[in-house]
Amino acid sequence: MKDKFSKIGIVLAGLGSAVGLGNIWRFPYIASKYGAEFFIAYLLVSLLFSVPLLISELSVGRKVKGNILKPLKKSMPFLGSLAALIASIATLLLSTYYAPLTATTLGYALSHPAFYPQFKDFFDSTYNLSLFIIISIITIYTISLGIKKGIEKIVRVMMPLLFVLVMALLLYVIFVLNETSWLFLKINLPNFLNQRMWLDAISQSIFSLSAGMGIMIVYGSHAKKHQSIRNIALLLFLGDTLIAFSAYGIVHGILNYSNMNIAGGIDLAFKAIVDIVYVVPFGGLVSFAFFALLFVAAFTSLISILEVPYYYLKDRGIKEAHIYIGVFLLIIGFIIIKKSLLEEADFLIGEMLLPLSAALISIATAQSRAFEKELKYFKKEVYTILTYILPLCIGLLLLLD
Ligand code: PFF
């Protein structure tokens, strides 16, 4: 009998993958680049593109025996195999900088505010470097335990904890800091004509929902037979969006209170939030909760990211897949840390390889038409979206980058 998720387990694991640095770190600054229109665009493109893609991936995974390579190959022999290979390479490479970032969030959560290291110097200490090694080893070990004994056990503890941390921080911002102005954003109609905003919304939504990376194919292949895939996809969308919007409130509330500008990129978490420690009430506790939240979110995403190359190698009959992946992660992760290549890696992988993988997986999974069984209406429209419209939008995105 195949190692299956429980009904709640697959929703928690899916959320564990979806809710990550993308929600808490990336969403707040991308949304503030545009304003209220971005929230509406985000909701629309998620429902139009990301949710259908999730349904398509989950249903192909469940329909065809195998984990990722076999389902994709069966859908489209050439393009499907290529999609599986690119998704596996993209996620494997993604893990090599996602793991150092996960270690950094843990390091910040564990250190005293007076001793926060500068982000760029973080890995100069052997202690912090060992956090990266420990996290990588725990991740690989979890994956090697399989679904029920591995990822499901972890997310059953971590996801409730994540929810409590988000709610506690949100209540703090509203009731202790009295910061609610972020709730009343004004809509500026002409901004809806900004094509770049729509493309950014698509790439943020796909990244945030972990769609088009093969993760949902792997999870679908471990889903129970009679569970509604449409409901799983909708729950992932609702949960992930709720956390992203809450993170916007938390970050903006704290930074408004401290009169700080919202900074993008690495500075947002590792500088701005560090600087507020001495300004806001209970600063030490707040920054601890914030970094603990970032860590829990990042860690569960990291595990899911490595499930893709792991099951790809398993599908090819390689038994010690976890060993090879572990060694690769440690060596390349170490190089990225030592050469400070984090931002370059994010550009190449996050903005090039992952979108390419999403476009290929969208086309390949749609050809199997497995999603049709999960939908009552819009079967034709979903097929057109996944085969033509979404890949076209991603193509535009790649051209503009
Ligand atoms: N969805 C995760 C986030 O929002 O941080 C990141 C992620 C996980 C991206 C898994 C891609 C992926 F395959």
mmCIF file of C-alpha atoms and ligand atoms in Angstrom:
data_model
loop_
_atom_site.group_PDB
_atom_site.id
_atom_site.type_symbol
_atom_site.label_atom_id
_atom_site.label_comp_id
_atom_site.label_asym_id
_atom_site.label_seq_id
_atom_site.Cartn_x
_atom_site.Cartn_y
_atom_site.Cartn_z
ATOM 1 C CA MET A 1 0.000 0.000 0.000
ATOM 2 C CA LYS A 2 1.335 3.399 -0.928
ATOM 3 C CA ASP A 3 2.311 5.838 1.807
ATOM 4 C CA LYS A 4 -0.754 8.181 1.856
ATOM 5 C CA PHE A 5 -1.530 11.484 3.569
ATOM 6 C CA SER A 6 -4.490 11.688 5.902
ATOM 7 C CA LYS A 7 -7.234 14.063 4.727
ATOM 8 C CA ILE A 8 -6.125 16.873 6.980
ATOM 9 C CA GLY A 9 -2.456 15.946 6.471
ATOM 10 C CA ILE A 10 -2.454 16.857 2.788
ATOM 11 C CA VAL A 11 -4.048 20.242 3.486
ATOM 12 C CA LEU A 12 -1.517 20.991 6.242
ATOM 13 C CA ALA A 13 1.414 19.829 4.116
ATOM 14 C CA GLY A 14 0.154 21.866 1.157
ATOM 15 C CA LEU A 15 -0.144 24.914 3.387
ATOM 16 C CA GLY A 16 3.260 24.169 4.869
ATOM 17 C CA SER A 17 4.686 24.352 1.379
ATOM 18 C CA ALA A 18 2.685 27.369 0.256
ATOM 19 C CA VAL A 19 3.140 29.555 3.315
ATOM 20 C CA GLY A 20 6.796 30.518 3.329
ATOM 21 C CA LEU A 21 9.196 33.403 2.937
ATOM 22 C CA GLY A 22 7.106 34.365 -0.104
ATOM 23 C CA ASN A 23 4.148 35.270 2.112
ATOM 24 C CA ILE A 24 5.781 36.925 5.053
ATOM 25 C CA TRP A 25 8.770 38.520 3.487
ATOM 26 C CA ARG A 26 8.068 39.008 -0.227
ATOM 27 C CA PHE A 27 4.332 39.743 -0.351
ATOM 28 C CA PRO A 28 4.380 42.810 1.952
ATOM 29 C CA TYR A 29 6.917 44.693 -0.124
ATOM 30 C CA ILE A 30 5.614 43.728 -3.556
ATOM 31 C CA ALA A 31 2.100 44.764 -2.493
ATOM 32 C CA SER A 32 3.382 48.083 -1.193
ATOM 33 C CA LYS A 33 5.072 48.781 -4.514
ATOM 34 C CA TYR A 34 1.610 49.021 -6.076
ATOM 35 C CA GLY A 35 -1.117 49.594 -3.460
ATOM 36 C CA ALA A 36 -4.684 48.326 -3.069
ATOM 37 C CA GLU A 37 -5.045 47.368 -6.741
ATOM 38 C CA PHE A 38 -2.393 44.722 -6.245
ATOM 39 C CA PHE A 39 -4.559 42.873 -3.708
ATOM 40 C CA ILE A 40 -7.431 42.680 -6.182
ATOM 41 C CA ALA A 41 -5.139 41.657 -9.038
ATOM 42 C CA TYR A 42 -3.590 39.024 -6.778
ATOM 43 C CA LEU A 43 -6.968 37.505 -5.877
ATOM 44 C CA LEU A 44 -8.086 37.469 -9.511
ATOM 45 C CA VAL A 45 -4.962 35.879 -10.974
ATOM 46 C CA SER A 46 -4.849 33.326 -8.166
ATOM 47 C CA LEU A 47 -8.385 32.188 -8.947
ATOM 48 C CA LEU A 48 -7.837 32.343 -12.684
ATOM 49 C CA PHE A 49 -4.379 30.758 -12.956
ATOM 50 C CA SER A 50 -2.913 29.359 -9.741
ATOM 51 C CA VAL A 51 -5.940 27.469 -8.417
ATOM 52 C CA PRO A 52 -6.581 25.696 -11.755
ATOM 53 C CA LEU A 53 -2.869 24.843 -11.926
ATOM 54 C CA LEU A 54 -2.980 23.390 -8.406
ATOM 55 C CA ILE A 55 -6.046 21.315 -9.318
ATOM 56 C CA SER A 56 -4.372 20.113 -12.499
ATOM 57 C CA GLU A 57 -1.168 19.084 -10.697
ATOM 58 C CA LEU A 58 -2.891 17.390 -7.762
ATOM 59 C CA SER A 59 -5.227 15.431 -10.023
ATOM 60 C CA VAL A 60 -2.518 14.223 -12.414
ATOM 61 C CA GLY A 61 -0.485 13.097 -9.409
ATOM 62 C CA ARG A 62 -3.386 11.123 -8.010
ATOM 63 C CA LYS A 63 -4.477 9.623 -11.326
ATOM 64 C CA VAL A 64 -1.187 8.173 -12.536
ATOM 65 C CA LYS A 65 0.971 5.768 -10.527
ATOM 66 C CA GLY A 66 4.398 7.187 -9.703
ATOM 67 C CA ASN A 67 5.377 10.420 -8.023
ATOM 68 C CA ILE A 68 6.394 13.086 -10.503
ATOM 69 C CA LEU A 69 8.268 11.788 -13.523
ATOM 70 C CA LYS A 70 5.768 9.051 -14.381
ATOM 71 C CA PRO A 71 2.619 11.199 -14.143
ATOM 72 C CA LEU A 72 4.163 13.926 -16.301
ATOM 73 C CA LYS A 73 5.606 11.491 -18.828
ATOM 74 C CA LYS A 74 2.269 9.769 -19.205
ATOM 75 C CA SER A 75 0.571 13.112 -19.875
ATOM 76 C CA MET A 76 3.062 14.133 -22.567
ATOM 77 C CA PRO A 77 6.036 11.872 -23.243
ATOM 78 C CA PHE A 78 8.604 14.465 -24.343
ATOM 79 C CA LEU A 79 7.450 17.755 -22.835
ATOM 80 C CA GLY A 80 6.305 16.001 -19.647
ATOM 81 C CA SER A 81 9.718 14.390 -19.057
ATOM 82 C CA LEU A 82 11.393 17.732 -19.741
ATOM 83 C CA ALA A 83 9.014 19.487 -17.326
ATOM 84 C CA ALA A 84 9.778 16.931 -14.601
ATOM 85 C CA LEU A 85 13.525 17.356 -15.128
ATOM 86 C CA ILE A 86 13.406 21.161 -15.089
ATOM 87 C CA ALA A 87 11.114 21.247 -12.050
ATOM 88 C CA SER A 88 13.487 18.924 -10.189
ATOM 89 C CA ILE A 89 16.567 20.944 -11.074
ATOM 90 C CA ALA A 90 14.793 24.226 -10.253
ATOM 91 C CA THR A 91 13.613 23.038 -6.839
ATOM 92 C CA LEU A 92 16.954 21.429 -6.016
ATOM 93 C CA LEU A 93 18.718 24.714 -6.811
ATOM 94 C CA LEU A 94 16.042 26.701 -4.965
ATOM 95 C CA SER A 95 16.794 24.680 -1.837
ATOM 96 C CA THR A 96 20.459 25.713 -1.946
ATOM 97 C CA TYR A 97 19.572 29.294 -1.024
ATOM 98 C CA TYR A 98 16.253 28.641 0.710
ATOM 99 C CA ALA A 99 18.101 26.502 3.292
ATOM 100 C CA PRO A 100 20.671 29.219 4.197
ATOM 101 C CA LEU A 101 17.802 31.721 4.496
ATOM 102 C CA THR A 102 15.900 29.317 6.754
ATOM 103 C CA ALA A 103 19.010 28.980 8.932
ATOM 104 C CA THR A 104 19.320 32.766 9.084
ATOM 105 C CA THR A 105 15.740 33.172 10.339
ATOM 106 C CA LEU A 106 16.421 30.607 13.057
ATOM 107 C CA GLY A 107 19.694 32.302 13.998
ATOM 108 C CA TYR A 108 17.941 35.652 14.356
ATOM 109 C CA ALA A 109 15.118 34.107 16.389
ATOM 110 C CA LEU A 110 17.634 32.551 18.770
ATOM 111 C CA SER A 111 19.960 35.509 19.273
ATOM 112 C CA HIS A 112 19.589 38.388 21.709
ATOM 113 C CA PRO A 113 18.619 41.661 19.964
ATOM 114 C CA ALA A 114 21.845 43.283 21.164
ATOM 115 C CA PHE A 115 23.850 40.670 19.289
ATOM 116 C CA TYR A 116 21.988 40.442 15.989
ATOM 117 C CA PRO A 117 24.668 39.944 13.344
ATOM 118 C CA GLN A 118 24.513 41.903 10.106
ATOM 119 C CA PHE A 119 22.874 39.816 7.409
ATOM 120 C CA LYS A 120 25.986 39.735 5.229
ATOM 121 C CA ASP A 121 28.159 38.624 8.141
ATOM 122 C CA PHE A 122 25.695 36.055 9.430
ATOM 123 C CA PHE A 123 27.591 32.973 8.307
ATOM 124 C CA ASP A 124 30.965 34.222 9.514
ATOM 125 C CA SER A 125 30.343 32.445 12.787
ATOM 126 C CA THR A 126 30.736 28.681 13.006
ATOM 127 C CA TYR A 127 27.656 28.539 15.207
ATOM 128 C CA ASN A 128 25.459 30.020 12.464
ATOM 129 C CA LEU A 129 27.071 27.864 9.827
ATOM 130 C CA SER A 130 26.262 24.818 11.899
ATOM 131 C CA LEU A 131 22.590 25.903 11.973
ATOM 132 C CA PHE A 132 22.585 25.610 8.185
ATOM 133 C CA ILE A 133 24.117 22.131 8.358
ATOM 134 C CA ILE A 134 21.710 20.938 11.077
ATOM 135 C CA ILE A 135 18.630 22.255 9.255
ATOM 136 C CA SER A 136 19.738 20.660 6.000
ATOM 137 C CA ILE A 137 20.293 17.300 7.681
ATOM 138 C CA ILE A 138 16.927 17.366 9.493
ATOM 139 C CA THR A 139 15.195 18.254 6.219
ATOM 140 C CA ILE A 140 16.822 15.402 4.332
ATOM 141 C CA TYR A 141 16.089 12.977 7.149
ATOM 142 C CA THR A 142 12.415 14.030 7.214
ATOM 143 C CA ILE A 143 12.097 13.440 3.490
ATOM 144 C CA SER A 144 13.697 10.025 3.725
ATOM 145 C CA LEU A 145 11.011 9.003 6.261
ATOM 146 C CA GLY A 146 8.350 9.343 3.578
ATOM 147 C CA ILE A 147 4.983 11.052 3.743
ATOM 148 C CA LYS A 148 3.091 9.793 6.768
ATOM 149 C CA LYS A 149 6.053 9.442 9.103
ATOM 150 C CA GLY A 150 7.963 12.393 7.687
ATOM 151 C CA ILE A 151 6.359 15.574 6.392
ATOM 152 C CA GLU A 152 2.892 14.887 7.864
ATOM 153 C CA LYS A 153 4.271 14.535 11.408
ATOM 154 C CA ILE A 154 6.167 17.827 11.134
ATOM 155 C CA VAL A 155 3.329 19.919 9.682
ATOM 156 C CA ARG A 156 0.856 18.678 12.293
ATOM 157 C CA VAL A 157 2.967 20.471 14.910
ATOM 158 C CA MET A 158 4.326 23.372 12.880
ATOM 159 C CA MET A 159 1.215 24.667 11.111
ATOM 160 C CA PRO A 160 -0.899 25.310 14.237
ATOM 161 C CA LEU A 161 2.150 27.041 15.727
ATOM 162 C CA LEU A 162 2.471 29.213 12.632
ATOM 163 C CA PHE A 163 -1.186 30.180 12.802
ATOM 164 C CA VAL A 164 -0.899 31.167 16.476
ATOM 165 C CA LEU A 165 2.193 33.306 15.771
ATOM 166 C CA VAL A 166 0.508 35.133 12.883
ATOM 167 C CA MET A 167 -2.622 35.835 14.894
ATOM 168 C CA ALA A 168 -0.648 36.960 17.960
ATOM 169 C CA LEU A 169 1.411 39.407 15.885
ATOM 170 C CA LEU A 170 -1.652 40.717 14.081
ATOM 171 C CA LEU A 171 -3.537 41.315 17.343
ATOM 172 C CA TYR A 172 -0.443 43.041 18.724
ATOM 173 C CA VAL A 173 -0.316 45.416 15.757
ATOM 174 C CA ILE A 174 -4.026 46.237 16.007
ATOM 175 C CA PHE A 175 -4.486 46.462 19.776
ATOM 176 C CA VAL A 176 -1.081 47.351 21.222
ATOM 177 C CA LEU A 177 0.317 49.545 18.461
ATOM 178 C CA ASN A 178 -3.152 50.763 17.371
ATOM 179 C CA GLU A 179 -2.014 50.554 13.778
ATOM 180 C CA THR A 180 -4.958 49.984 11.461
ATOM 181 C CA SER A 181 -4.303 52.434 8.637
ATOM 182 C CA TRP A 182 -3.077 49.566 6.433
ATOM 183 C CA LEU A 183 -6.657 48.258 6.468
ATOM 184 C CA PHE A 184 -7.962 51.274 4.552
ATOM 185 C CA LEU A 185 -6.088 51.290 1.307
ATOM 186 C CA LYS A 186 -7.434 53.460 -1.498
ATOM 187 C CA ILE A 187 -8.008 52.062 -4.935
ATOM 188 C CA ASN A 188 -6.525 53.979 -7.797
ATOM 189 C CA LEU A 189 -8.388 52.818 -10.915
ATOM 190 C CA PRO A 190 -5.826 53.798 -13.618
ATOM 191 C CA ASN A 191 -3.285 51.524 -11.929
ATOM 192 C CA PHE A 192 -5.262 48.539 -13.171
ATOM 193 C CA LEU A 193 -3.855 49.335 -16.600
ATOM 194 C CA ASN A 194 -0.333 48.705 -15.393
ATOM 195 C CA GLN A 195 0.660 45.521 -17.187
ATOM 196 C CA ARG A 196 3.742 45.012 -15.021
ATOM 197 C CA MET A 197 1.527 44.853 -11.908
ATOM 198 C CA TRP A 198 -0.509 42.002 -13.389
ATOM 199 C CA LEU A 199 2.623 40.059 -14.318
ATOM 200 C CA ASP A 200 4.089 40.594 -10.849
ATOM 201 C CA ALA A 201 0.806 39.408 -9.345
ATOM 202 C CA ILE A 202 0.955 36.226 -11.447
ATOM 203 C CA SER A 203 4.535 35.415 -10.514
ATOM 204 C CA GLN A 204 3.940 36.186 -6.829
ATOM 205 C CA SER A 205 0.780 34.078 -6.756
ATOM 206 C CA ILE A 206 2.398 31.068 -8.442
ATOM 207 C CA PHE A 207 5.466 31.254 -6.196
ATOM 208 C CA SER A 208 3.406 31.745 -3.061
ATOM 209 C CA LEU A 209 1.079 28.840 -3.768
ATOM 210 C CA SER A 210 4.002 26.565 -4.741
ATOM 211 C CA ALA A 211 2.177 25.960 -8.032
ATOM 212 C CA GLY A 212 3.882 24.603 -11.138
ATOM 213 C CA MET A 213 6.925 23.267 -9.275
ATOM 214 C CA GLY A 214 5.826 19.637 -9.180
ATOM 215 C CA ILE A 215 5.265 19.654 -5.431
ATOM 216 C CA MET A 216 1.538 19.356 -5.853
ATOM 217 C CA ILE A 217 2.003 16.462 -8.292
ATOM 218 C CA VAL A 218 4.002 14.632 -5.630
ATOM 219 C CA TYR A 219 1.430 15.453 -2.940
ATOM 220 C CA GLY A 220 -1.441 14.476 -5.248
ATOM 221 C CA SER A 221 0.179 11.109 -5.803
ATOM 222 C CA HIS A 222 -0.020 10.559 -2.049
ATOM 223 C CA ALA A 223 -3.597 11.821 -1.691
ATOM 224 C CA LYS A 224 -6.504 9.635 -0.578
ATOM 225 C CA LYS A 225 -8.694 8.343 -3.368
ATOM 226 C CA HIS A 226 -11.975 10.018 -2.499
ATOM 227 C CA GLN A 227 -10.869 13.354 -1.143
ATOM 228 C CA SER A 228 -12.018 16.360 -3.195
ATOM 229 C CA ILE A 229 -9.032 17.884 -4.946
ATOM 230 C CA ARG A 230 -10.970 21.031 -5.750
ATOM 231 C CA ASN A 231 -11.517 21.579 -2.027
ATOM 232 C CA ILE A 232 -7.832 20.998 -1.225
ATOM 233 C CA ALA A 233 -6.830 23.608 -3.824
ATOM 234 C CA LEU A 234 -9.373 26.136 -2.541
ATOM 235 C CA LEU A 235 -8.279 25.629 1.072
ATOM 236 C CA LEU A 236 -4.653 26.169 0.067
ATOM 237 C CA PHE A 237 -5.585 29.361 -1.742
ATOM 238 C CA LEU A 238 -7.660 30.681 1.182
ATOM 239 C CA GLY A 239 -5.113 29.798 3.886
ATOM 240 C CA ASP A 240 -2.108 31.045 1.946
ATOM 241 C CA THR A 241 -3.788 34.329 1.003
ATOM 242 C CA LEU A 242 -5.046 34.942 4.527
ATOM 243 C CA ILE A 243 -1.497 34.601 5.853
ATOM 244 C CA ALA A 244 0.001 36.807 3.107
ATOM 245 C CA PHE A 245 -2.539 39.574 3.749
ATOM 246 C CA SER A 246 -2.015 39.284 7.519
ATOM 247 C CA ALA A 247 1.747 39.503 7.011
ATOM 248 C CA TYR A 248 1.180 42.728 5.079
ATOM 249 C CA GLY A 249 -0.711 44.106 8.081
ATOM 250 C CA ILE A 250 1.946 42.973 10.536
ATOM 251 C CA VAL A 251 4.905 44.379 8.606
ATOM 252 C CA HIS A 252 3.187 47.647 7.716
ATOM 253 C CA GLY A 253 1.769 48.129 11.191
ATOM 254 C CA ILE A 254 5.164 47.691 12.818
ATOM 255 C CA LEU A 255 7.046 49.835 10.293
ATOM 256 C CA ASN A 256 4.418 52.626 10.297
ATOM 257 C CA TYR A 257 4.566 52.783 14.053
ATOM 258 C CA SER A 258 8.344 53.090 13.952
ATOM 259 C CA ASN A 259 8.178 55.640 11.103
ATOM 260 C CA MET A 260 10.254 53.440 8.864
ATOM 261 C CA ASN A 261 9.913 53.117 5.151
ATOM 262 C CA ILE A 262 9.084 49.726 3.834
ATOM 263 C CA ALA A 263 12.285 48.361 2.404
ATOM 264 C CA GLY A 264 12.411 45.628 -0.175
ATOM 265 C CA GLY A 265 14.564 42.542 -0.452
ATOM 266 C CA ILE A 266 16.774 41.296 2.278
ATOM 267 C CA ASP A 267 16.609 44.589 4.189
ATOM 268 C CA LEU A 268 12.946 44.152 5.024
ATOM 269 C CA ALA A 269 13.327 41.256 7.411
ATOM 270 C CA PHE A 270 16.942 41.300 8.361
ATOM 271 C CA LYS A 271 17.392 45.013 8.890
ATOM 272 C CA ALA A 272 14.068 46.820 9.339
ATOM 273 C CA ILE A 273 12.583 44.308 11.750
ATOM 274 C CA VAL A 274 15.858 44.195 13.659
ATOM 275 C CA ASP A 275 15.923 47.983 13.979
ATOM 276 C CA ILE A 276 12.423 48.169 15.464
ATOM 277 C CA VAL A 277 13.459 46.204 18.521
ATOM 278 C CA TYR A 278 14.316 49.358 20.450
ATOM 279 C CA VAL A 279 11.339 51.366 19.198
ATOM 280 C CA VAL A 280 8.155 49.344 19.642
ATOM 281 C CA PRO A 281 6.722 48.107 22.952
ATOM 282 C CA PHE A 282 7.946 44.586 23.839
ATOM 283 C CA GLY A 283 10.409 44.904 20.927
ATOM 284 C CA GLY A 284 12.538 41.897 21.884
ATOM 285 C CA LEU A 285 9.527 39.626 22.145
ATOM 286 C CA VAL A 286 8.035 40.923 18.916
ATOM 287 C CA SER A 287 11.181 40.342 16.912
ATOM 288 C CA PHE A 288 11.521 36.886 18.453
ATOM 289 C CA ALA A 289 7.937 36.046 17.397
ATOM 290 C CA PHE A 290 8.523 37.490 13.932
ATOM 291 C CA PHE A 291 11.680 35.490 13.273
ATOM 292 C CA ALA A 292 10.166 32.353 14.813
ATOM 293 C CA LEU A 293 7.263 32.786 12.401
ATOM 294 C CA LEU A 294 9.613 33.254 9.455
ATOM 295 C CA PHE A 295 11.520 30.165 10.515
ATOM 296 C CA VAL A 296 8.472 27.884 10.841
ATOM 297 C CA ALA A 297 7.117 29.106 7.511
ATOM 298 C CA ALA A 298 10.460 28.680 5.739
ATOM 299 C CA PHE A 299 11.299 25.301 7.246
ATOM 300 C CA THR A 300 8.068 23.563 6.159
ATOM 301 C CA SER A 301 8.473 25.059 2.657
ATOM 302 C CA LEU A 302 12.071 23.862 2.492
ATOM 303 C CA ILE A 303 11.024 20.274 3.195
ATOM 304 C CA SER A 304 8.414 20.430 0.433
ATOM 305 C CA ILE A 305 10.885 21.899 -2.051
ATOM 306 C CA LEU A 306 13.206 18.917 -1.677
ATOM 307 C CA GLU A 307 10.385 16.388 -2.044
ATOM 308 C CA VAL A 308 10.429 17.130 -5.803
ATOM 309 C CA PRO A 309 14.005 16.093 -6.684
ATOM 310 C CA TYR A 310 13.773 13.285 -4.102
ATOM 311 C CA TYR A 311 10.742 11.655 -5.719
ATOM 312 C CA TYR A 312 12.087 12.380 -9.199
ATOM 313 C CA LEU A 313 15.161 10.275 -8.402
ATOM 314 C CA LYS A 314 12.952 7.655 -6.711
ATOM 315 C CA ASP A 315 10.859 7.420 -9.883
ATOM 316 C CA ARG A 316 14.108 6.708 -11.721
ATOM 317 C CA GLY A 317 14.813 3.843 -9.320
ATOM 318 C CA ILE A 318 17.557 5.546 -7.296
ATOM 319 C CA LYS A 319 17.311 4.263 -3.732
ATOM 320 C CA GLU A 320 19.792 6.557 -1.963
ATOM 321 C CA ALA A 321 18.206 9.685 -3.432
ATOM 322 C CA HIS A 322 18.275 11.486 -0.095
ATOM 323 C CA ILE A 323 22.033 11.034 0.268
ATOM 324 C CA TYR A 324 22.809 12.534 -3.142
ATOM 325 C CA ILE A 325 20.428 15.413 -2.560
ATOM 326 C CA GLY A 326 21.839 16.064 0.902
ATOM 327 C CA VAL A 327 25.424 16.190 -0.326
ATOM 328 C CA PHE A 328 24.470 18.511 -3.199
ATOM 329 C CA LEU A 329 22.542 20.837 -0.898
ATOM 330 C CA LEU A 330 25.384 21.089 1.601
ATOM 331 C CA ILE A 331 28.099 21.726 -0.989
ATOM 332 C CA ILE A 332 26.236 24.216 -3.211
ATOM 333 C CA GLY A 333 24.578 25.889 -0.211
ATOM 334 C CA PHE A 334 27.998 26.352 1.329
ATOM 335 C CA ILE A 335 29.359 27.926 -1.882
ATOM 336 C CA ILE A 336 26.385 30.301 -2.096
ATOM 337 C CA ILE A 337 26.950 31.335 1.507
ATOM 338 C CA LYS A 338 30.693 31.802 1.200
ATOM 339 C CA LYS A 339 30.502 33.765 -2.043
ATOM 340 C CA SER A 340 27.435 35.783 -0.911
ATOM 341 C CA LEU A 341 25.505 34.766 -4.009
ATOM 342 C CA LEU A 342 22.035 34.799 -2.468
ATOM 343 C CA GLU A 343 20.525 37.592 -4.532
ATOM 344 C CA GLU A 344 22.068 36.369 -7.789
ATOM 345 C CA ALA A 345 20.775 32.854 -7.095
ATOM 346 C CA ASP A 346 17.304 34.240 -6.404
ATOM 347 C CA PHE A 347 17.278 36.066 -9.738
ATOM 348 C CA LEU A 348 18.434 33.103 -11.783
ATOM 349 C CA ILE A 349 16.323 30.493 -10.061
ATOM 350 C CA GLY A 350 13.364 32.392 -8.636
ATOM 351 C CA GLU A 351 12.795 34.618 -11.629
ATOM 352 C CA MET A 352 13.902 32.393 -14.496
ATOM 353 C CA LEU A 353 13.965 28.679 -13.758
ATOM 354 C CA LEU A 354 10.867 28.424 -11.542
ATOM 355 C CA PRO A 355 8.579 30.342 -13.946
ATOM 356 C CA LEU A 356 9.873 28.192 -16.817
ATOM 357 C CA SER A 357 9.036 25.081 -14.818
ATOM 358 C CA ALA A 358 5.543 26.437 -14.077
ATOM 359 C CA ALA A 359 4.856 27.059 -17.774
ATOM 360 C CA LEU A 360 5.963 23.556 -18.799
ATOM 361 C CA ILE A 361 4.076 21.838 -15.968
ATOM 362 C CA SER A 362 0.969 23.843 -16.788
ATOM 363 C CA ILE A 363 1.004 22.649 -20.419
ATOM 364 C CA ALA A 364 1.987 19.056 -19.637
ATOM 365 C CA THR A 365 -0.527 18.415 -16.830
ATOM 366 C CA ALA A 366 -3.378 19.997 -18.804
ATOM 367 C CA GLN A 367 -2.917 17.472 -21.654
ATOM 368 C CA SER A 368 -3.767 14.595 -19.322
ATOM 369 C CA ARG A 369 -7.147 16.235 -18.691
ATOM 370 C CA ALA A 370 -7.108 14.718 -15.217
ATOM 371 C CA PHE A 371 -8.475 18.006 -13.856
ATOM 372 C CA GLU A 372 -11.764 17.498 -15.749
ATOM 373 C CA LYS A 373 -12.954 14.915 -13.243
ATOM 374 C CA GLU A 374 -12.538 17.453 -10.445
ATOM 375 C CA LEU A 375 -14.538 20.218 -12.112
ATOM 376 C CA LYS A 376 -18.235 20.565 -12.884
ATOM 377 C CA TYR A 377 -17.985 23.714 -14.976
ATOM 378 C CA PHE A 378 -15.339 25.580 -16.970
ATOM 379 C CA LYS A 379 -13.507 22.456 -18.170
ATOM 380 C CA LYS A 380 -12.802 23.942 -21.591
ATOM 381 C CA GLU A 381 -11.781 27.311 -20.186
ATOM 382 C CA VAL A 382 -9.379 25.717 -17.705
ATOM 383 C CA TYR A 383 -7.795 23.724 -20.505
ATOM 384 C CA THR A 384 -7.279 26.892 -22.551
ATOM 385 C CA ILE A 385 -5.892 28.792 -19.578
ATOM 386 C CA LEU A 386 -3.379 26.079 -18.672
ATOM 387 C CA THR A 387 -2.303 25.248 -22.217
ATOM 388 C CA TYR A 388 -2.098 28.741 -23.732
ATOM 389 C CA ILE A 389 -2.833 31.755 -21.574
ATOM 390 C CA LEU A 390 -0.754 31.061 -18.469
ATOM 391 C CA PRO A 391 2.349 29.891 -20.412
ATOM 392 C CA LEU A 392 2.026 33.001 -22.592
ATOM 393 C CA CYS A 393 1.896 35.304 -19.562
ATOM 394 C CA ILE A 394 4.925 33.546 -18.092
ATOM 395 C CA GLY A 395 6.745 33.951 -21.414
ATOM 396 C CA LEU A 396 6.069 37.707 -21.259
ATOM 397 C CA LEU A 397 7.333 37.781 -17.703
ATOM 398 C CA LEU A 398 10.579 36.075 -18.686
ATOM 399 C CA LEU A 399 11.064 38.493 -21.588
ATOM 400 C CA LEU A 400 10.583 41.538 -19.378
ATOM 401 C CA ASP A 401 12.955 40.381 -16.617
HETATM 402 N N1 PFF B 1 5.584 28.894 -1.529
HETATM 403 C C1 PFF B 1 6.791 29.172 -0.827
HETATM 404 C C2 PFF B 1 6.790 30.583 -0.314
HETATM 405 O O1 PFF B 1 5.809 31.315 -0.474
HETATM 406 O O2 PFF B 1 7.813 30.969 0.243
HETATM 407 C C3 PFF B 1 8.029 28.998 -1.607
HETATM 408 C C4 PFF B 1 8.092 27.866 -2.509
HETATM 409 C C5 PFF B 1 7.993 26.591 -2.033
HETATM 410 C C6 PFF B 1 8.303 28.102 -3.833
HETATM 411 C C7 PFF B 1 8.088 25.564 -2.889
HETATM 412 C C8 PFF B 1 8.400 27.094 -4.693
HETATM 413 C C9 PFF B 1 8.298 25.830 -4.226
HETATM 414 F F1 PFF B 1 8.442 24.856 -5.055
#
